[in-house]
XYZ file of C-alpha atoms in Angstrom:
384
model
C 138.459 113.671 137.672
C 136.624 115.863 140.142
C 137.367 116.063 143.852
C 135.060 113.618 145.561
C 134.715 114.671 149.183
C 133.552 118.077 150.436
C 135.333 117.257 153.706
C 139.134 117.003 153.335
C 140.507 114.018 155.252
C 144.133 113.637 156.261
C 146.339 111.545 158.471
C 147.103 112.950 161.908
C 150.476 114.597 162.604
C 151.424 111.229 164.124
C 150.590 109.526 160.821
C 147.450 107.710 162.000
C 143.894 107.522 160.649
C 141.055 105.588 162.280
C 137.770 104.573 160.651
C 134.721 103.225 162.468
C 132.516 100.992 160.309
C 129.001 100.889 161.761
C 126.797 97.985 160.729
C 123.033 97.938 160.244
C 121.293 100.382 162.588
C 117.675 99.954 161.358
C 116.714 102.959 163.453
C 112.985 103.628 163.892
C 111.186 106.926 164.101
C 109.953 106.246 167.632
C 112.449 106.613 170.473
C 112.570 103.677 172.883
C 114.951 101.624 175.032
C 116.440 99.943 171.952
C 117.307 103.340 170.523
C 118.850 104.292 173.862
C 121.096 101.224 173.758
C 122.246 101.908 170.200
C 122.992 105.554 170.962
C 124.855 104.527 174.119
C 127.021 102.239 171.967
C 127.703 104.905 169.343
C 128.387 107.668 171.845
C 130.800 105.505 173.805
C 132.521 104.358 170.618
C 132.903 107.935 169.406
C 134.217 109.126 172.772
C 136.570 106.262 173.621
C 137.764 105.145 170.179
C 138.109 108.657 168.723
C 137.713 107.863 165.027
C 138.675 110.252 162.255
C 135.738 109.039 160.145
C 132.533 107.065 160.793
C 131.014 105.065 157.937
C 127.449 103.765 158.253
C 127.134 100.492 156.337
C 123.495 100.692 155.241
C 119.955 99.873 156.401
C 120.014 103.154 158.238
C 116.708 104.748 159.255
C 113.071 103.882 158.665
C 110.789 105.596 156.171
C 107.848 104.374 158.263
C 106.491 106.553 161.052
C 105.755 103.677 163.432
C 103.881 105.959 165.835
C 101.237 107.071 163.332
C 101.517 104.188 160.805
C 102.385 106.319 157.783
C 105.448 107.314 155.792
C 107.740 109.801 157.468
C 107.949 113.295 156.103
C 111.371 114.482 154.949
C 111.725 116.447 158.172
C 110.973 113.330 160.205
C 113.621 111.431 158.243
C 115.997 114.283 159.025
C 115.250 113.907 162.740
C 116.279 110.247 162.520
C 119.442 111.097 160.574
C 120.400 113.718 163.157
C 119.775 111.251 165.991
C 121.821 108.522 164.286
C 124.809 110.715 163.439
C 124.889 113.053 166.453
C 127.355 110.898 168.422
C 129.851 111.759 165.682
C 128.792 115.145 164.338
C 128.668 116.568 167.881
C 132.355 115.634 168.157
C 133.192 117.044 164.710
C 133.816 113.563 163.282
C 133.047 113.245 159.543
C 130.370 110.761 158.464
C 129.915 108.671 155.315
C 127.288 106.155 154.160
C 126.961 103.109 151.922
C 123.252 102.471 151.354
C 121.714 99.065 152.090
C 118.890 96.992 150.642
C 116.290 98.150 153.193
C 117.084 101.755 152.360
C 115.243 100.996 149.135
C 112.153 99.438 150.725
C 110.008 102.484 149.963
C 109.955 104.588 146.793
C 112.562 107.364 146.874
C 113.594 106.527 150.445
C 117.284 106.627 149.533
C 116.832 109.945 147.761
C 115.047 111.384 150.802
C 117.715 110.073 153.171
C 120.538 111.360 151.002
C 119.096 114.871 150.950
C 118.884 114.783 154.743
C 122.444 113.503 155.155
C 123.584 116.400 153.000
C 122.163 118.750 155.659
C 124.397 117.461 158.456
C 127.901 118.704 159.166
C 130.954 116.888 157.791
C 129.145 114.529 155.407
C 131.783 113.080 153.058
C 129.717 111.479 150.263
C 129.147 112.982 146.874
C 126.766 111.327 144.434
C 128.258 110.301 141.087
C 125.758 111.410 138.453
C 124.779 108.790 135.897
C 125.786 105.782 138.013
C 123.250 103.299 139.358
C 122.377 103.885 143.002
C 122.961 106.859 145.266
C 126.058 108.038 147.073
C 128.619 106.080 145.032
C 131.864 107.974 145.480
C 135.507 107.868 146.390
C 136.887 109.669 149.424
C 140.606 110.547 149.398
C 142.763 110.546 152.525
C 145.778 112.847 152.263
C 149.089 112.852 154.090
C 149.301 114.718 157.393
C 150.224 117.918 155.527
C 147.137 117.646 153.331
C 149.218 117.675 150.155
C 149.346 114.165 148.668
C 146.580 111.591 148.296
C 147.930 108.513 150.087
C 144.808 106.429 150.465
C 141.348 106.051 148.997
C 137.957 104.905 150.252
C 135.232 103.670 147.907
C 131.619 103.953 149.130
C 129.207 101.907 147.008
C 125.437 101.510 146.893
C 124.925 97.739 146.525
C 121.212 97.986 145.737
C 118.155 96.177 147.040
C 116.416 93.287 145.257
C 117.767 91.321 142.298
C 117.683 93.423 139.126
C 116.232 90.592 137.031
C 113.099 90.485 139.171
C 113.981 87.120 140.656
C 114.551 86.190 144.254
C 117.580 87.335 146.186
C 119.612 90.489 146.560
C 120.936 92.965 144.019
C 124.452 93.055 142.653
C 126.685 96.006 141.888
C 125.881 96.433 138.207
C 127.928 96.998 135.059
C 127.563 100.795 135.163
C 128.917 100.953 138.706
C 131.806 98.636 137.889
C 132.625 100.677 134.770
C 132.557 103.876 136.825
C 134.831 102.337 139.464
C 137.360 101.131 136.879
C 137.347 104.402 134.946
C 137.712 106.490 138.089
C 140.427 104.204 139.458
C 142.378 104.714 136.231
C 142.017 108.500 136.612
C 143.220 108.383 140.218
C 146.185 106.227 139.205
C 147.100 108.594 136.367
C 146.900 111.610 138.693
C 149.224 109.751 141.066
C 151.948 109.435 138.459
C 150.822 106.018 137.285
C 151.025 104.439 140.737
C 147.926 102.749 142.159
C 146.546 104.412 145.298
C 145.712 101.721 147.893
C 142.025 101.590 148.750
C 139.380 100.087 151.012
C 135.829 99.602 149.729
C 132.700 99.801 151.884
C 129.278 98.522 150.856
C 126.271 96.812 152.382
C 125.758 93.504 150.546
C 128.850 91.245 150.609
C 130.432 89.780 147.496
C 129.938 86.082 146.681
C 133.643 85.409 147.186
C 133.048 85.442 150.955
C 132.044 81.799 150.583
C 135.652 81.029 149.610
C 136.495 81.766 153.257
C 134.122 78.983 154.349
C 134.135 75.230 153.866
C 131.236 72.892 153.306
C 130.216 70.809 156.283
C 127.578 68.389 157.531
C 124.180 69.329 158.889
C 125.346 67.533 162.040
C 128.144 70.046 162.659
C 127.032 72.175 165.663
C 128.916 75.178 164.250
C 127.291 75.023 160.819
C 125.343 77.748 159.047
C 123.110 77.198 156.050
C 124.199 78.866 152.838
C 121.891 81.389 151.202
C 120.937 82.123 147.615
C 123.124 80.251 145.124
C 124.846 78.582 148.102
C 121.645 77.356 149.758
C 122.210 73.676 148.915
C 125.014 73.311 151.459
C 125.968 73.950 155.067
C 129.158 75.807 155.910
C 131.591 76.476 158.700
C 134.652 78.695 158.892
C 137.631 77.699 156.800
C 141.230 77.720 158.082
C 141.832 81.325 156.955
C 138.596 82.770 158.318
C 138.789 84.622 161.638
C 135.974 85.999 163.744
C 132.351 85.017 164.234
C 130.192 83.228 161.674
C 126.607 83.289 162.896
C 124.654 83.033 159.624
C 125.219 82.259 155.975
C 126.491 85.329 154.083
C 123.565 86.890 152.205
C 125.361 87.616 148.948
C 123.850 88.872 145.675
C 121.719 86.596 143.548
C 124.348 86.882 140.791
C 128.120 87.212 140.803
C 128.524 90.158 138.438
C 132.317 90.319 138.577
C 132.817 93.084 141.129
C 135.539 91.184 142.995
C 137.263 90.320 139.697
C 137.202 94.013 138.852
C 139.063 94.855 142.079
C 141.690 92.273 141.236
C 142.084 93.700 137.740
C 142.583 97.270 138.949
C 144.759 96.314 141.904
C 143.856 99.153 144.267
C 141.297 97.540 146.619
C 143.144 95.423 149.174
C 140.283 95.274 151.703
C 136.493 95.450 151.526
C 134.041 95.619 154.426
C 130.331 94.845 154.420
C 127.202 95.030 156.594
C 123.917 93.220 155.867
C 124.584 90.043 157.895
C 123.693 91.165 161.406
C 125.543 88.443 163.292
C 128.714 87.956 161.243
C 131.976 89.710 161.990
C 134.483 87.333 160.390
C 137.382 88.439 158.202
C 139.693 86.591 155.864
C 141.702 86.977 152.706
C 140.711 85.802 149.238
C 143.257 86.236 146.432
C 145.119 88.962 148.334
C 142.010 90.984 149.264
C 140.732 91.093 152.841
C 136.958 90.586 153.084
C 135.350 91.556 156.371
C 131.875 91.574 157.876
C 130.618 94.224 160.298
C 128.059 93.230 162.902
C 124.855 95.190 163.375
C 124.848 98.212 165.681
C 121.067 98.438 166.128
C 118.866 96.731 168.709
C 115.548 96.885 166.817
C 116.614 93.888 164.691
C 117.834 90.349 165.241
C 121.307 90.201 166.702
C 123.432 88.080 168.970
C 123.246 88.872 172.655
C 125.206 91.987 173.550
C 127.546 91.862 170.581
C 126.091 94.703 168.617
C 129.204 96.692 167.887
C 131.455 98.719 165.633
C 134.476 97.763 163.563
C 137.724 99.674 164.038
C 140.022 100.060 161.012
C 143.382 101.706 161.686
C 145.657 103.025 158.934
C 149.275 104.167 159.118
C 150.703 106.860 156.853
C 154.056 105.064 156.632
C 152.472 101.763 155.556
C 149.530 102.703 153.314
C 148.941 99.130 152.107
C 148.444 97.796 155.640
C 145.671 98.014 158.199
C 144.608 96.807 161.618
C 140.975 95.878 162.191
C 138.905 94.518 165.065
C 135.404 94.633 166.498
C 134.417 96.446 169.689
C 131.115 95.252 171.158
C 128.426 96.767 173.348
C 129.434 94.294 176.061
C 133.023 95.604 175.988
C 131.725 99.017 177.016
C 128.806 98.213 179.327
C 129.019 94.561 180.404
C 125.488 93.197 180.846
C 123.955 96.569 181.683
C 121.356 96.909 178.927
C 117.918 98.486 178.630
C 116.474 96.224 175.940
C 118.105 92.783 176.350
C 117.472 90.814 179.517
C 117.580 87.357 181.080
C 118.625 84.352 179.016
C 119.029 86.531 175.917
C 122.206 87.875 177.508
C 123.690 84.398 177.112
C 123.262 83.985 173.374
C 126.748 85.332 172.783
C 128.521 82.981 175.206
C 130.473 81.233 172.422
C 131.794 84.464 170.979
C 135.472 85.085 170.557
C 136.827 88.581 170.091
C 139.224 88.662 167.144
C 141.778 91.298 166.254
C 143.250 91.232 162.758
C 146.420 93.069 161.793
C 147.586 93.345 158.203
C 151.206 94.335 158.517
C 154.727 93.615 157.378
C 155.732 90.873 159.818
C 154.619 87.799 157.889
C 151.870 85.375 158.826
C 151.346 84.342 162.443
C 148.507 83.683 164.861
C 148.547 84.159 168.614
C 145.712 83.309 170.992
C 145.513 84.626 174.546
C 142.898 84.072 177.212
C 139.990 81.650 177.055
C 136.363 81.711 175.993
C 134.914 85.105 175.237
C 138.093 86.789 176.490
C 140.271 85.284 173.739
C 142.063 87.653 171.384
C 143.425 86.492 168.051
C 146.139 88.460 166.287
C 146.938 87.706 162.659
C 149.729 89.479 160.784
C 149.973 89.300 157.030
C 152.172 90.756 154.315
C 150.143 92.521 151.647
C 150.751 91.031 148.202
C 152.050 93.852 146.032
């Protein structure tokens, strides 16, 4: 088993480690007011939230030069990568990526992007040769002394279109699942036979997210229409689903057993996804937390001023637990925005800000405040 990250990560002397998950940015080559708003969000998040690692969740930068209507050169892609990551690299914060479906819209776009990410400081990915996709890797987090691997992060390329040529999105394929299981076994063996707790990050969510939802009537004002294999029904949040459901989860066209593989290996206790720009719900399925991360970009469809970032806090003394919550553009800047105006500012009026804590205090829920000011806290004991 080779060391996976060129950037050694460790818990702070206080035993803390904070990750920022950054949803779809869809950054364009041209620089406009929408880019300004995204960079304002990322700079403020980096400055105020002080993460130890930033993970971009896919659909990153465009291969299209929208000024001259042609494909970007590699150097132009690099300019976009630098712009996107500078809020973090300028503060010496390491950066990782999990490629998304639109990163594969143009031939070799992922390869071009990956080469440019390798040029920036503190890039944590390494590409696992022989595995489908680009940038699949694991990233260890060591104790505050840098001696023992206490935690693990999986970064997976979830692909683009369905591999069988049909409609819908790709699935993590057999080769990737085999690599994950084999590497997990090696990590466990190196840890004296004890599983190292892990979080997985990828763009396209697993089909099991629909187990957090319940079928409902088309007359339900809070419904969303299912997508893909779930398109025959409407859904709303189930009793164990917390956060915002704004659209049907856009899962792969086939359930290839990735979630079942996590259950079999027993290391992944949480997985976070991008892809669905409006969703930021979380909930547990069979002992694994599944969480969506809202978009961060303004060039794409979103939901008012709730473009944001997801905070994930880890504690060295409780490596199987985490705290996670969203922080939105509106939390930082109110309604001061360059690219969203007028009635569009109101599209998020039904939002509720949810904070989820996975801890050791049992299951409870507490609501404070009203409307958009409400905060939900959920505590849960991790099933060993």
